[in-house]
Short mmCIF file of C-alpha atoms in Angstrom, two decimals:
data_model
loop_
_atom_site.label_atom_id
_atom_site.label_comp_id
_atom_site.label_asym_id
_atom_site.label_seq_id
_atom_site.Cartn_x
_atom_site.Cartn_y
_atom_site.Cartn_z
CA MET A 11 103.71 90.00 88.17
CA THR A 12 101.37 89.77 91.21
CA THR A 13 102.73 91.78 94.60
CA THR A 14 102.21 89.96 97.70
CA THR A 15 102.36 92.30 100.82
CA LEU A 16 101.54 92.34 104.18
CA ALA A 17 97.89 94.28 104.85
CA ALA A 18 95.41 94.79 107.89
CA VAL A 19 92.41 93.82 106.99
CA ALA A 20 89.51 95.39 108.84
CA HIS A 21 86.23 92.96 109.63
CA GLY A 22 83.40 95.61 110.88
CA ALA A 23 81.93 96.87 113.99
CA GLY A 24 83.80 95.00 117.17
CA GLU A 25 86.34 93.07 115.00
CA PRO A 26 90.04 93.76 115.51
CA PHE A 27 92.53 94.28 112.70
CA THR A 28 94.20 91.11 111.62
CA LEU A 29 97.38 91.09 109.42
CA GLU A 30 97.05 89.18 106.35
CA GLU A 31 99.04 88.35 103.22
CA VAL A 32 97.24 89.65 100.58
CA GLU A 33 97.94 90.25 96.63
CA LEU A 34 98.08 93.71 95.16
CA ASP A 35 96.15 93.88 91.47
CA ASP A 36 98.01 95.20 88.48
CA LEU A 37 98.72 98.76 88.19
CA ARG A 38 96.48 101.08 85.56
CA PRO A 39 98.03 103.57 83.87
CA ASP A 40 97.48 106.09 86.52
CA GLU A 41 98.76 104.09 89.78
CA VAL A 42 101.78 104.24 91.92
CA LEU A 43 102.87 101.37 93.95
CA VAL A 44 104.30 102.80 96.95
CA ASP A 45 106.77 100.77 99.66
CA VAL A 46 105.35 102.17 102.96
CA VAL A 47 107.58 103.52 105.20
CA ALA A 48 104.56 104.33 108.05
CA VAL A 49 101.17 105.44 107.72
CA GLY A 50 99.46 107.81 110.57
CA MET A 51 96.30 106.42 111.98
CA CYS A 52 92.96 109.05 112.05
CA HIS A 53 89.70 108.72 113.53
CA THR A 54 88.13 108.25 109.97
CA ASP A 55 89.71 104.85 109.73
CA ILE A 56 88.99 104.03 113.22
CA SER A 57 85.04 104.68 112.14
CA ALA A 58 85.40 102.55 109.26
CA GLY A 59 86.69 100.03 110.53
CA HIS A 60 83.52 99.95 113.28
CA GLY A 61 81.03 100.00 110.51
CA THR A 62 79.89 104.12 111.37
CA ILE A 63 81.14 105.16 108.28
CA PRO A 64 79.47 102.56 105.86
CA PHE A 65 83.21 101.20 104.38
CA PRO A 66 82.29 97.86 102.78
CA THR A 67 84.53 95.44 104.88
CA PRO A 68 86.50 92.95 105.06
CA GLY A 69 88.87 96.00 103.65
CA VAL A 70 91.95 97.70 103.82
CA LEU A 71 91.82 101.18 105.40
CA GLY A 72 94.62 103.55 106.12
CA HIS A 73 94.67 107.05 104.46
CA GLU A 74 97.67 109.09 105.91
CA GLY A 75 100.53 106.71 104.13
CA ALA A 76 103.86 108.05 103.78
CA GLY A 77 106.60 105.68 101.67
CA ARG A 78 108.88 105.57 98.62
CA VAL A 79 107.63 104.86 94.90
CA SER A 80 108.52 101.50 93.69
CA ALA A 81 106.68 101.32 90.22
CA VAL A 82 104.39 103.79 88.14
CA GLY A 83 101.67 102.94 85.70
CA SER A 84 102.55 103.81 82.11
CA GLU A 85 100.77 107.42 82.02
CA VAL A 86 102.10 108.61 85.46
CA HIS A 87 105.04 111.29 84.91
CA ARG A 88 105.05 113.03 88.07
CA VAL A 89 106.43 110.95 90.13
CA ARG A 90 109.55 107.98 89.72
CA PRO A 91 110.52 104.73 91.21
CA GLY A 92 112.41 105.86 94.46
CA ASP A 93 110.74 109.21 95.15
CA PRO A 94 109.61 109.98 98.62
CA VAL A 95 105.97 110.69 98.56
CA LEU A 96 102.99 111.55 101.03
CA MET A 97 99.64 109.85 100.22
CA SER A 98 96.44 112.16 100.34
CA PHE A 99 92.99 111.80 98.99
CA THR A 100 91.87 111.33 95.36
CA SER A 101 89.74 113.42 93.27
CA CYS A 102 88.48 113.42 89.23
CA GLY A 103 90.55 116.43 88.33
CA ARG A 104 87.55 117.22 85.67
CA CYS A 105 84.95 118.34 87.66
CA THR A 106 84.43 122.21 88.15
CA ALA A 107 85.76 121.68 91.98
CA CYS A 108 88.96 120.03 91.21
CA ARG A 109 89.68 122.85 88.08
CA GLY A 110 88.94 125.25 90.31
CA GLY A 111 91.55 124.15 92.58
CA HIS A 112 89.38 122.84 95.74
CA PRO A 113 89.45 118.89 94.93
CA ALA A 114 88.41 118.23 98.52
CA TYR A 115 85.27 119.17 96.97
CA CYS A 116 85.01 116.77 94.13
CA ASP A 117 82.29 115.74 92.81
CA SER A 118 83.30 112.01 92.94
CA HIS A 119 85.22 112.70 96.91
CA LEU A 120 82.60 110.30 98.85
CA PRO A 121 82.84 107.12 96.68
CA TRP A 122 86.37 107.22 95.16
CA ASN A 123 87.69 108.07 99.26
CA LEU A 124 85.52 106.87 101.56
CA LEU A 125 82.41 104.69 100.68
CA GLY A 126 82.97 102.64 97.58
CA GLY A 127 86.02 100.36 98.43
CA ARG A 128 86.92 100.06 94.44
CA ARG A 129 88.09 102.20 91.54
CA ALA A 130 85.81 104.18 90.07
CA ASP A 131 85.16 101.50 87.17
CA GLY A 132 84.35 99.10 90.32
CA SER A 133 87.54 96.65 90.37
CA SER A 134 89.15 95.96 93.28
CA THR A 135 93.08 96.70 93.93
CA ILE A 136 93.40 94.21 96.72
CA ARG A 137 92.88 90.30 96.97
CA ARG A 138 93.70 87.40 99.24
CA PRO A 139 95.50 85.00 97.63
CA ASP A 140 92.50 82.82 97.06
CA GLY A 141 91.18 85.04 94.70
CA THR A 142 88.60 86.62 97.64
CA GLU A 143 88.36 90.44 96.71
CA LEU A 144 89.07 93.01 99.16
CA SER A 145 87.67 96.58 99.87
CA GLY A 146 90.41 98.65 99.24
CA HIS A 147 91.09 102.42 97.40
CA PHE A 148 90.58 103.90 100.70
CA PHE A 149 91.18 107.50 99.63
CA GLY A 150 92.89 106.41 96.83
CA GLN A 151 95.80 104.04 98.92
CA SER A 152 94.31 101.71 101.24
CA SER A 153 98.23 102.29 103.47
CA PHE A 154 97.60 100.08 105.77
CA ALA A 155 99.86 97.72 104.58
CA HIS A 156 103.41 97.13 103.82
CA GLN A 157 102.60 98.31 99.95
CA ALA A 158 99.63 100.08 98.31
CA ILE A 159 98.48 100.59 94.96
CA VAL A 160 98.00 104.42 94.97
CA ASP A 161 96.58 106.95 92.45
CA GLU A 162 98.56 109.24 91.19
CA ARG A 163 96.21 112.20 92.03
CA SER A 164 96.59 111.25 95.70
CA LEU A 165 100.31 111.41 96.06
CA VAL A 166 102.13 114.84 97.14
CA LEU A 167 106.14 114.33 95.87
CA LEU A 168 108.52 115.61 98.64
CA GLU A 169 112.54 116.57 98.54
CA PRO A 170 114.73 114.15 97.21
CA ASP A 171 116.97 114.11 100.30
CA THR A 172 113.37 113.23 102.58
CA THR A 173 114.63 110.46 105.06
CA ASP A 174 112.69 106.95 106.44
CA ASP A 175 112.51 109.43 109.55
CA ASP A 176 111.09 112.18 107.83
CA LEU A 177 108.48 110.18 106.06
CA ILE A 178 107.64 108.83 109.49
CA ARG A 179 106.97 112.29 111.15
CA PHE A 180 105.14 113.76 108.35
CA ALA A 181 102.84 110.63 107.56
CA PRO A 182 99.84 112.40 109.66
CA LEU A 183 99.74 115.64 107.13
CA GLY A 184 98.06 113.56 104.75
CA CYS A 185 94.59 113.72 106.35
CA GLY A 186 94.23 114.93 110.19
CA VAL A 187 96.47 117.68 110.37
CA GLN A 188 95.93 118.91 107.05
CA THR A 189 92.45 118.94 107.97
CA GLY A 190 92.66 121.16 110.93
CA ALA A 191 95.32 123.74 109.85
CA GLY A 192 93.62 123.92 106.05
CA ALA A 193 90.26 125.07 107.94
CA VAL A 194 92.51 128.33 109.49
CA ILE A 195 94.76 128.54 106.85
CA ASN A 196 92.58 128.05 103.64
CA VAL A 197 88.89 128.88 104.74
CA LEU A 198 89.22 131.14 107.59
CA ARG A 199 92.05 133.12 106.87
CA PRO A 200 92.21 134.85 110.60
CA THR A 201 93.79 138.51 111.26
CA SER A 202 95.67 139.05 114.32
CA ASP A 203 92.26 140.54 115.67
CA THR A 204 90.54 137.13 114.98
CA VAL A 205 88.41 135.79 118.15
CA MET A 206 89.04 132.21 117.69
CA VAL A 207 87.28 128.97 119.80
CA VAL A 208 88.54 125.22 119.08
CA THR A 209 85.96 122.49 120.17
CA GLY A 210 87.93 119.68 120.40
CA ALA A 211 91.76 119.01 121.29
CA GLY A 212 92.60 116.05 119.46
CA ALA A 213 94.97 115.87 116.34
CA VAL A 214 92.51 118.46 114.19
CA GLY A 215 91.88 120.52 116.75
CA LEU A 216 95.42 120.95 117.68
CA ALA A 217 96.37 121.49 114.50
CA ALA A 218 94.15 124.23 113.62
CA VAL A 219 95.18 125.75 117.11
CA MET A 220 98.79 125.36 115.81
CA ALA A 221 97.67 126.98 112.20
CA ALA A 222 95.87 129.78 114.61
CA ALA A 223 99.68 130.51 116.18
CA ALA A 224 101.51 130.48 113.25
CA LEU A 225 99.59 133.43 111.81
CA SER A 226 99.38 135.13 115.48
CA VAL A 227 95.75 135.16 115.73
CA GLY A 228 95.34 137.23 119.07
CA VAL A 229 92.65 135.11 121.01
CA VAL A 230 92.61 131.25 120.58
CA ILE A 231 90.42 129.43 122.96
CA VAL A 232 90.25 125.66 122.97
CA VAL A 233 87.41 123.46 124.53
CA ASP A 234 88.06 119.97 125.71
CA ARG A 235 87.33 117.54 128.57
CA VAL A 236 91.18 116.07 129.14
CA ALA A 237 92.92 118.27 131.01
CA GLU A 238 96.31 116.89 129.83
CA ARG A 239 95.10 117.79 126.19
CA LEU A 240 94.14 121.48 127.26
CA GLU A 241 97.59 121.69 128.82
CA LEU A 242 99.30 120.45 125.67
CA ALA A 243 97.02 123.06 123.48
CA LEU A 244 98.17 125.75 125.81
CA GLU A 245 101.37 124.91 124.88
CA LEU A 246 100.93 124.81 121.15
CA GLY A 247 99.63 128.55 121.10
CA ALA A 248 96.22 128.37 122.25
CA THR A 249 96.02 131.57 124.76
CA HIS A 250 92.76 130.17 126.59
CA SER A 251 91.44 126.89 127.64
CA ILE A 252 87.97 125.87 128.74
CA ASN A 253 87.97 121.94 130.55
CA ALA A 254 84.10 121.03 129.59
CA GLU A 255 83.75 118.47 132.38
CA GLN A 256 84.59 121.24 135.17
CA ALA A 257 83.10 124.67 133.99
CA ASP A 258 80.09 125.76 131.58
CA THR A 259 81.48 126.27 128.57
CA THR A 260 78.87 128.94 126.99
CA GLU A 261 79.13 130.81 130.24
CA GLU A 262 83.50 130.93 129.88
CA LEU A 263 83.16 131.91 126.46
CA ARG A 264 81.07 134.61 127.56
CA LYS A 265 83.45 135.88 130.26
CA ILE A 266 86.45 135.50 127.84
CA THR A 267 84.89 137.50 125.04
CA GLN A 268 83.53 139.89 127.58
CA GLY A 269 79.88 139.00 125.79
CA ARG A 270 80.60 139.76 122.26
CA GLY A 271 80.95 135.92 121.33
CA VAL A 272 83.92 134.62 119.00
CA ASP A 273 84.40 135.28 115.39
CA ALA A 274 85.51 131.45 114.51
CA ALA A 275 84.27 128.49 115.79
CA ILE A 276 86.29 125.42 114.62
CA GLU A 277 84.02 122.44 115.90
CA THR A 278 85.94 119.23 115.66
CA THR A 279 84.11 116.82 118.22
CA GLY A 280 81.47 115.35 115.54
CA ASN A 281 79.11 115.83 119.10
CA VAL A 282 76.03 117.74 117.74
CA GLY A 283 75.29 119.38 121.24
CA VAL A 284 78.81 120.62 120.91
CA LEU A 285 77.97 122.20 117.50
CA GLU A 286 74.95 123.94 118.33
CA MET A 287 76.57 125.65 121.48
CA ALA A 288 79.46 126.58 119.13
CA ILE A 289 77.02 128.16 116.78
CA GLU A 290 75.36 130.25 119.68
CA SER A 291 78.52 131.36 120.61
CA LEU A 292 79.21 133.17 117.58
CA ALA A 293 79.64 137.14 117.53
CA ILE A 294 77.45 138.85 114.79
CA GLY A 295 79.31 138.49 111.56
CA GLY A 296 81.16 135.32 112.87
CA SER A 297 81.71 131.51 111.44
CA CYS A 298 81.10 128.00 112.48
CA PHE A 299 83.47 125.94 110.47
CA VAL A 300 81.80 122.13 110.82
CA ILE A 301 84.43 119.67 110.59
CA GLY A 302 83.94 117.19 112.78
CA ALA A 303 81.46 114.40 111.29
CA PRO A 304 78.74 112.81 113.67
CA PRO A 305 76.96 109.46 112.84
CA ALA A 306 75.35 109.76 109.63
CA GLY A 307 72.06 111.56 109.67
CA SER A 308 72.90 113.55 112.42
CA ARG A 309 70.78 116.88 112.49
CA ALA A 310 71.57 120.10 114.47
CA SER A 311 69.25 122.84 115.21
CA PHE A 312 70.05 126.85 115.34
CA ASN A 313 68.41 130.14 116.11
CA VAL A 314 67.45 131.08 112.53
CA ASN A 315 67.05 134.42 113.56
CA ALA A 316 70.24 134.80 115.66
CA GLN A 317 72.09 133.92 111.88
CA LEU A 318 70.86 136.64 109.92
CA PRO A 319 73.52 139.41 111.20
CA GLY A 320 75.95 137.89 109.27
CA ARG A 321 76.43 135.02 110.83
CA ARG A 322 77.18 131.71 108.70
CA ILE A 323 77.93 127.51 109.22
CA VAL A 324 80.16 126.74 107.08
CA GLY A 325 80.95 122.85 106.08
CA VAL A 326 84.83 122.38 105.73
CA THR A 327 86.29 118.95 104.09
CA LEU A 328 90.28 118.68 104.45
CA GLY A 329 91.18 121.47 104.98
CA ASP A 330 89.72 122.59 101.35
CA SER A 331 93.40 121.71 100.56
CA GLU A 332 95.36 121.19 97.36
CA PRO A 333 97.43 118.69 98.80
CA GLU A 334 100.62 119.34 96.06
CA ARG A 335 100.48 122.57 97.40
CA PHE A 336 99.40 122.88 101.05
CA ILE A 337 101.33 120.00 102.22
CA PRO A 338 104.88 121.57 101.53
CA GLN A 339 104.07 124.45 103.14
CA LEU A 340 103.05 122.85 106.05
CA ILE A 341 106.41 121.20 106.30
CA ALA A 342 107.93 124.72 105.76
CA LEU A 343 106.23 125.52 108.73
CA HIS A 344 107.61 122.93 110.78
CA ARG A 345 110.71 122.97 109.79
CA ALA A 346 111.09 126.72 110.41
CA GLY A 347 109.98 125.85 114.18
CA ARG A 348 106.29 127.07 113.91
CA PHE A 349 104.16 124.16 113.54
CA PRO A 350 104.83 121.48 116.00
CA PHE A 351 103.02 118.67 114.78
CA ASP A 352 105.35 116.11 115.69
CA ARG A 353 104.30 116.95 119.02
CA LEU A 354 101.22 115.05 118.58
CA ALA A 355 102.35 111.76 117.47
CA ARG A 356 102.93 108.25 119.25
CA ARG A 357 105.05 106.07 117.12
CA TYR A 358 103.82 101.97 117.10
CA PRO A 359 105.11 98.87 115.42
CA PHE A 360 102.66 98.14 112.26
CA SER A 361 102.31 95.09 114.31
CA GLU A 362 100.69 96.97 117.03
CA ILE A 363 97.83 98.56 115.16
CA ASN A 364 94.93 97.05 117.67
CA ARG A 365 97.16 98.82 120.33
CA ALA A 366 97.19 102.18 118.22
CA ALA A 367 93.52 101.89 117.55
CA GLU A 368 92.78 101.32 121.24
CA ASP A 369 95.02 104.08 122.63
CA ALA A 370 93.39 106.58 119.89
CA ALA A 371 89.89 105.60 120.58
CA ARG A 372 90.13 105.95 124.64
CA GLY A 373 92.26 109.18 123.81
CA VAL A 374 95.91 107.82 125.18
CA ALA A 375 97.07 108.74 121.37
CA ILE A 376 96.31 111.78 119.72
CA LYS A 377 97.99 110.71 116.48
CA PRO A 378 98.94 107.30 116.04
CA VAL A 379 101.57 106.66 113.47
CA LEU A 380 102.12 102.79 112.67
CA VAL A 381 106.04 102.52 111.71
CA ILE A 382 106.40 99.68 108.92
CA ALA A 383 109.76 100.37 107.59
CA LYS A 384 113.20 100.31 110.22
CA GLY A 385 113.62 103.59 111.69
CA PRO A 386 113.26 105.36 114.99
CA GLN A 387 110.41 103.66 116.98
#
């Protein structure tokens, strides 16, 4: 039986999302139909919608979904109808990285999550009522819709007593918050003596700040150009802030670290100049973790000899997370009052998706969350 639902369709550079009735394909054995309650909006959605990331349009984006299982494929045994779930990225489960507990580095990550717009076999999950296929399968979900076909491997099962308001609150954990927190908890693994700088106080950067605070990192410096975001960073656990509009960041880092440099730089802006500055700020033995994605083909330069005393440049995707394990860990930290990520969110009705995208692009909203089910707005 054909499933008809409402989805936000992206059309490419300069075009707004349009809310359209679409039809979903029949479930494959390893897929799940989810009634979406809420979905976070990430910079990746905006970049893909505008063509900066070469996702084929027209298509349906959305990759921080939360909802309840409506139906399951014949080979799905981990979830059942009615279960509350979060949606994250998909992976093959068979390559060396997946088997080793690093599904964010799956051999098939780019085509299955970001660039393909189709299942692995090339089939589409979404079409218009006239039969025209749309791109979908974004992060194995395409959750900018009232209902979504989701890969079982994209799902994180939540506790049975999870409410709709919980789902709205938890939706951003699927990508942006997981990415920043995971870079700290899973990859950097700092101690109380670590001196850390975070460049960019958006959702990813502030998630890194909160993770560092949860681990009692001694010095956490945040760099941004927006005073309000720097103030929030200090409230969330940063020990120092640098307004790049008002001060020389390199000089300020030198002062704060007494000329030693930082042990870790978490670069979230995707600005090549900021990345180069972050690399130059490293202490001996320090590491720069590259999270922000600049336009395709971007190049950065660094002093090769300066890297020889143990300095490292490390790329990080999705916090090197295993979502089934890591997202419940973040929820537990939140419930213990040690990871208040919900302070980043601003809720919007699904019908206001274009306003949410504009607010995110202008920096008005750190983490828009589109609410689809009835619940607190």
